[in-house]
């Protein structure tokens, strides 16, 4: 199979979707390839959606997208063994909706909780209506490159080849395609966090009463401190329409070095007295695990080259401690699409010199400004130790393994997965902050 497009987008997460939609809206001929069998298949869990970033793509998304709750309250807890101390930020009514424009440039003023499985399916429909050709169940193996190194298309695992003027790589934190093609360095383990989370059903009326909120209003609880005797980390709770997203994050090395599995760490968080009282009456319906960028602004791999550029988690610019992932993904994907559309409009070749415009657009965006601000404060992941593994790609496989089952009989399999990962990773000690 051999087809030619103006742009090929690899990945149908928020970044890839944003890039594909932006290009289609600009009248470009776009092919999007996604290895999952259907939209949202890899992301059944809950997430936070930053409204300003989404509004740049779909102006009326609030009336069309399957949103769960509008976040009106952000609780920040520091846990000790028996309780917690708290800080609270709350906006009410129209003042909250106006916060995005009046929050001194901050990108976290207007947020919603979403369930990725339903939100991604809706987003996929918007993209198809815009004219993007989307192929699901299609794994990209490598870039097709000319003898001078310029990317001119992609080759799938099935051996099919598709050609384009430029390739947008939105293939996630592992950035496997760029790495296989020798276009970027190996993933640094000190810049990766593991997040494990559950979706827990809870009747809407109970949820409203428990969290002291009105219908369609949402709360985010961020917690750091003591919830395990052997490992530190940060935890969170998001309120959905009739469910809760509950999870913990920590650096991968702490999990590997410890005797506790990720699901056990999550269980320890849920058993903390302050957390347990919020979860009473809820039931687990889904379990997932994923790797998240943790490096922040200081980690900047190559963003572009001759015939290609990256967006989303593949840029490694996010910071899991501050959960701005969706904003960066949507913004970077949109700016990637805008860059290509602008160069095409002016008949510029898609070489590294001209694609450097993408870097300039990112540097001027509110997302990068916020990440620079965070890094200037010396922010670090709360309570994380210095041990990190040498092979986070192996942990990605472990994360997928953890996500397959939340049942009790999965415990031995999880321990064996971690044991094998520890053996293969050859732990090394990395000093410094993250």
XYZ file of C-alpha atoms in Angstrom:
434
model
C 0.000 0.000 0.000
C 1.398 3.396 -0.955
C -0.419 6.702 -0.418
C 0.781 10.280 -0.133
C -0.574 12.926 2.249
C 0.391 16.427 3.215
C 0.847 15.213 6.799
C 0.787 11.937 8.723
C -0.036 12.062 12.437
C 1.023 9.078 14.539
C -1.104 8.635 17.651
C -4.695 9.457 18.581
C -4.182 10.792 22.077
C -4.905 14.448 22.905
C -1.735 15.690 21.153
C -2.203 13.665 17.974
C -5.871 14.557 17.834
C -5.099 18.252 18.265
C -2.510 18.151 15.480
C -4.782 16.238 13.094
C -7.774 18.500 13.749
C -5.744 21.705 13.351
C -4.347 20.509 10.041
C -7.749 19.436 8.752
C -9.285 22.761 9.768
C -6.557 24.440 7.701
C -7.573 22.396 4.665
C -4.656 19.970 4.701
C -4.865 16.309 3.600
C -4.144 14.294 6.767
C -3.736 10.620 7.680
C -3.843 9.650 11.359
C -2.589 6.236 12.512
C -3.368 4.736 15.919
C -2.322 1.341 17.247
C -5.395 0.922 19.507
C -8.421 -0.790 18.029
C -10.816 2.070 18.818
C -10.745 5.585 20.363
C -9.969 5.596 24.067
C -9.079 1.903 24.192
C -5.749 2.630 25.916
C -7.160 5.267 28.263
C -10.319 4.160 30.088
C -9.465 6.177 33.189
C -10.414 9.660 34.304
C -8.403 12.777 33.606
C -8.414 16.559 33.943
C -9.159 18.641 30.865
C -7.879 22.229 30.725
C -10.589 24.295 29.064
C -8.481 27.084 27.482
C -6.360 24.552 25.570
C -9.434 22.666 24.342
C -11.284 25.857 23.462
C -8.546 26.758 20.987
C -9.514 23.627 19.049
C -13.286 23.384 19.493
C -14.713 26.711 20.614
C -18.075 25.293 21.719
C -16.764 22.058 23.247
C -18.528 22.755 26.569
C -21.927 22.201 24.945
C -20.844 19.182 22.882
C -18.141 17.175 24.649
C -18.957 14.469 27.257
C -17.664 16.400 30.274
C -18.029 14.984 33.758
C -17.777 17.914 36.203
C -16.556 21.500 36.235
C -13.834 21.767 38.881
C -14.723 24.477 41.382
C -12.537 23.396 44.283
C -8.929 22.293 44.615
C -7.900 20.788 47.952
C -4.197 20.363 48.707
C -3.520 17.980 51.569
C -0.343 17.100 53.422
C -0.776 13.704 55.061
C 0.693 12.481 58.321
C 0.038 9.087 59.841
C -3.315 9.925 61.379
C -4.699 12.852 59.412
C -3.849 15.799 57.228
C -3.368 19.532 57.013
C -5.125 21.298 54.155
C -5.122 24.271 51.843
C -8.168 25.134 49.774
C -8.791 27.080 46.576
C -12.378 27.614 45.458
C -14.182 29.632 42.798
C -17.943 29.865 42.579
C -20.316 30.518 39.669
C -19.461 32.890 36.863
C -16.298 34.088 38.618
C -14.822 30.647 38.108
C -15.707 30.444 34.441
C -14.038 33.811 33.927
C -10.930 32.676 35.766
C -9.023 31.563 32.691
C -8.835 35.109 31.355
C -8.138 36.760 34.663
C -5.710 34.409 36.364
C -2.551 36.328 35.517
C -1.710 34.009 32.650
C -1.947 30.760 34.604
C -3.143 27.783 32.569
C -5.022 25.916 35.318
C -7.903 28.302 35.998
C -10.732 26.511 34.148
C -10.818 22.725 34.256
C -13.158 19.782 33.859
C -12.950 16.121 34.755
C -13.469 13.716 31.861
C -13.434 9.986 31.271
C -10.930 9.411 28.493
C -12.785 6.501 26.904
C -15.886 8.595 26.195
C -14.052 11.878 25.613
C -11.605 10.347 23.139
C -14.475 8.742 21.234
C -16.178 12.143 20.928
C -12.908 13.815 19.889
C -12.372 11.136 17.231
C -15.788 11.952 15.779
C -14.882 15.642 15.542
C -11.676 14.755 13.706
C -13.386 12.490 11.208
C -16.028 15.134 10.497
C -13.183 17.563 9.764
C -11.971 15.252 6.992
C -9.070 13.369 8.585
C -8.546 9.787 7.402
C -8.055 7.702 10.549
C -6.800 4.111 10.677
C -7.119 2.319 14.016
C -5.381 -0.942 14.845
C -2.342 0.253 12.884
C 1.053 0.141 14.605
C 3.830 2.230 13.101
C 7.174 0.461 13.146
C 9.501 3.106 11.754
C 9.908 6.244 9.716
C 10.591 5.958 5.990
C 13.619 8.126 5.310
C 15.607 9.270 2.299
C 19.361 8.672 2.055
C 19.968 12.154 3.466
C 17.939 11.274 6.587
C 14.818 13.271 5.723
C 11.581 11.600 6.865
C 9.156 11.078 3.984
C 6.615 8.729 5.557
C 6.039 5.777 7.871
C 6.174 2.006 7.688
C 3.681 -0.046 9.684
C 4.241 -3.320 11.515
C 2.247 -4.977 8.733
C 4.698 -3.666 6.133
C 2.464 -0.990 4.600
C 4.048 2.343 3.726
C 2.397 5.760 3.754
C 4.135 8.888 2.515
C 3.776 12.540 3.465
C 5.485 15.911 3.345
C 5.875 15.760 7.136
C 5.260 13.292 9.984
C 3.918 14.354 13.385
C 4.967 11.936 16.134
C 2.476 11.922 18.982
C 3.284 8.375 20.059
C 3.606 8.967 23.794
C 6.290 9.114 26.451
C 8.391 6.260 25.077
C 8.700 7.972 21.659
C 9.553 4.593 20.204
C 9.423 5.618 16.547
C 11.884 8.478 16.953
C 14.144 6.278 19.061
C 14.087 3.421 16.556
C 14.947 5.910 13.840
C 17.858 7.290 15.832
C 16.281 10.742 16.023
C 16.386 11.031 19.798
C 18.227 9.673 22.792
C 17.014 6.932 25.111
C 14.475 7.867 27.738
C 16.102 9.109 30.924
C 14.665 7.158 33.873
C 14.996 10.099 36.241
C 12.330 11.899 34.231
C 9.554 9.295 34.428
C 6.803 8.773 36.983
C 4.420 5.840 37.283
C 0.763 6.560 37.979
C -1.687 3.855 39.026
C -5.341 4.740 39.329
C -8.826 3.375 39.795
C -12.239 4.461 38.674
C -14.660 3.929 41.575
C -18.404 4.155 41.116
C -20.357 6.330 43.571
C -23.952 7.578 43.238
C -24.031 11.227 42.216
C -26.147 12.217 45.222
C -23.695 10.585 47.629
C -20.750 12.187 45.844
C -22.337 15.655 46.018
C -23.002 15.298 49.741
C -19.623 13.736 50.522
C -17.625 16.511 48.864
C -20.028 19.366 49.645
C -20.637 20.361 46.040
C -23.583 20.937 43.724
C -24.615 18.895 40.706
C -22.007 19.088 37.913
C -19.515 20.779 40.268
C -16.211 18.996 40.783
C -13.376 18.728 43.287
C -9.724 17.785 42.926
C -7.873 16.514 45.981
C -4.056 16.443 45.722
C -2.287 14.715 48.603
C 1.372 14.271 49.483
C 3.118 12.860 52.523
C 2.782 9.695 54.531
C 0.658 6.851 53.211
C 3.188 4.044 53.146
C 5.902 2.964 55.547
C 8.331 2.122 52.742
C 7.722 4.538 49.889
C 6.706 8.159 49.356
C 4.559 9.616 46.632
C 1.640 11.840 45.815
C -2.003 10.867 45.523
C -5.122 12.354 44.022
C -8.904 12.107 43.821
C -10.993 13.590 40.990
C -14.780 13.696 41.115
C -16.618 12.551 37.998
C -20.368 12.620 37.413
C -21.081 9.376 39.277
C -17.600 8.051 39.976
C -14.213 8.953 41.440
C -10.767 8.744 39.851
C -8.321 7.748 42.590
C -4.600 7.245 42.103
C -0.997 7.635 43.218
C 2.181 8.729 41.442
C 5.833 8.120 42.261
C 9.152 7.797 40.501
C 9.639 4.401 38.945
C 12.805 3.697 40.914
C 11.053 3.826 44.264
C 8.616 1.144 43.178
C 11.353 -1.104 41.818
C 13.605 -0.640 44.852
C 10.826 -1.293 47.359
C 8.965 -4.443 48.349
C 5.606 -2.897 47.540
C 3.745 -3.259 44.236
C 1.998 -0.305 42.604
C -1.428 -1.688 43.455
C -0.336 -2.102 47.084
C 0.863 1.501 47.164
C -2.526 2.592 45.898
C -4.189 0.430 48.545
C -2.068 2.093 51.240
C -3.163 5.524 50.014
C -6.822 4.478 50.063
C -6.465 3.179 53.638
C -5.192 6.484 54.992
C -7.866 7.792 57.405
C -8.413 11.040 55.507
C -8.756 9.259 52.170
C -10.747 6.264 53.390
C -13.581 8.486 54.619
C -13.981 9.999 51.152
C -14.126 6.607 49.423
C -16.645 4.860 51.663
C -19.533 3.463 49.672
C -17.661 3.419 46.342
C -16.721 0.355 44.290
C -13.826 -0.280 41.880
C -14.911 -0.597 38.246
C -11.611 0.029 36.389
C -7.879 -0.083 37.071
C -5.083 1.392 34.951
C -1.393 2.254 35.082
C 0.672 4.561 32.907
C 4.006 6.311 32.644
C 4.056 10.095 32.851
C 6.725 12.687 31.968
C 8.288 14.088 35.114
C 11.180 16.183 33.884
C 9.429 19.487 33.315
C 10.956 22.302 31.306
C 14.569 21.248 31.902
C 14.107 18.068 29.815
C 13.968 19.058 26.171
C 14.760 16.370 23.583
C 14.843 17.196 19.889
C 11.399 18.474 18.953
C 11.812 18.500 15.171
C 14.064 17.523 12.290
C 13.960 17.135 8.538
C 10.422 16.003 7.772
C 9.258 15.312 11.335
C 8.311 16.829 14.686
C 6.977 15.579 18.022
C 4.115 16.635 20.292
C 2.475 15.626 23.567
C 4.243 13.303 26.007
C 6.841 12.554 23.323
C 8.183 16.072 23.910
C 8.939 15.184 27.564
C 7.993 18.723 28.560
C 5.209 17.908 30.995
C 5.476 17.630 34.756
C 3.379 14.943 36.419
C 3.614 16.702 39.790
C 1.484 19.549 38.425
C -0.806 17.484 36.177
C -0.674 19.858 33.217
C -0.379 16.953 30.800
C -3.588 17.511 28.850
C -2.888 21.216 28.428
C 0.598 20.577 27.068
C -0.614 17.760 24.838
C -3.438 19.766 23.292
C -1.346 22.906 22.950
C 1.721 21.209 21.482
C -0.426 19.257 19.015
C -2.238 22.402 17.937
C 1.008 24.339 17.519
C 2.509 21.467 15.521
C -0.492 21.598 13.196
C -0.346 25.381 12.938
C 3.364 25.241 12.097
C 2.841 22.788 9.246
C -0.190 24.666 7.925
C 1.721 27.947 7.941
C 4.727 26.485 6.149
C 2.497 24.824 3.564
C 0.638 28.067 2.950
C 3.923 29.814 2.210
C 5.266 26.881 0.146
C 8.154 26.236 2.542
C 9.865 22.814 2.587
C 9.412 20.729 5.731
C 13.058 20.751 6.754
C 14.536 21.353 10.199
C 15.272 24.990 9.448
C 11.643 25.834 8.745
C 10.144 23.444 11.302
C 12.088 25.320 13.996
C 9.080 27.647 13.896
C 7.359 24.977 16.024
C 9.923 25.418 18.797
C 9.422 29.184 18.689
C 5.650 28.786 18.971
C 6.035 26.445 21.943
C 8.400 28.827 23.732
C 5.866 31.638 23.419
C 2.911 29.538 24.574
C 1.372 29.828 28.088
C 2.148 26.154 28.699
C 5.911 26.564 28.370
C 5.834 29.821 30.298
C 4.132 28.007 33.173
C 6.617 25.131 33.091
C 9.495 27.620 33.166
C 7.870 29.316 36.151
C 7.515 26.010 37.993
C 11.125 25.018 37.298
C 12.400 28.430 38.393
C 10.895 27.709 41.808
C 12.927 24.499 42.037
C 9.779 22.392 42.241
C 10.230 18.673 42.762
C 8.007 15.657 43.015
C 6.957 15.463 46.699
C 9.076 13.135 48.779
C 10.628 11.166 45.936
C 13.905 9.362 46.561
C 16.937 9.406 44.268
C 16.814 5.845 42.985
C 15.721 5.344 39.393
C 15.923 2.354 37.040
C 17.987 2.309 33.862
C 15.241 0.892 31.636
C 11.888 2.688 31.992
C 10.713 1.069 28.737
C 10.525 -2.194 30.692
C 8.363 -0.427 33.263
C 6.020 0.657 30.475
C 5.452 -3.021 29.777
C 4.941 -3.574 33.486
C 2.450 -0.707 33.620
C 0.393 -2.275 30.853
C 0.525 -5.554 32.735
C -0.700 -3.909 35.941
C -3.598 -2.349 34.059
C -5.045 -5.636 32.856
C -6.552 -6.693 36.171
C -7.389 -5.294 39.567
C -8.285 -8.659 41.093
C -6.572 -10.126 44.106
C -5.024 -12.985 42.123
C -3.017 -10.457 40.079
C -0.715 -9.765 43.047
C 1.746 -12.587 42.375
C 1.931 -11.673 38.677
C 2.627 -8.036 39.548
C 5.422 -9.042 41.927
C 6.971 -11.285 39.275
C 6.766 -8.495 36.691
C 8.526 -6.122 39.055
C 11.149 -8.745 39.920
C 11.966 -9.253 36.250
C 12.036 -5.515 35.641
C 14.420 -5.004 38.563
C 16.711 -7.725 37.233
C 16.776 -6.263 33.712
C 17.036 -2.622 34.702
C 20.389 -2.780 36.548
C 19.455 0.027 38.934
C 21.658 3.055 38.993
C 21.739 5.984 41.401
C 20.956 9.382 39.997
C 21.552 12.421 42.190
C 19.727 15.711 41.977
C 16.192 16.964 41.890
C 13.455 15.979 39.461
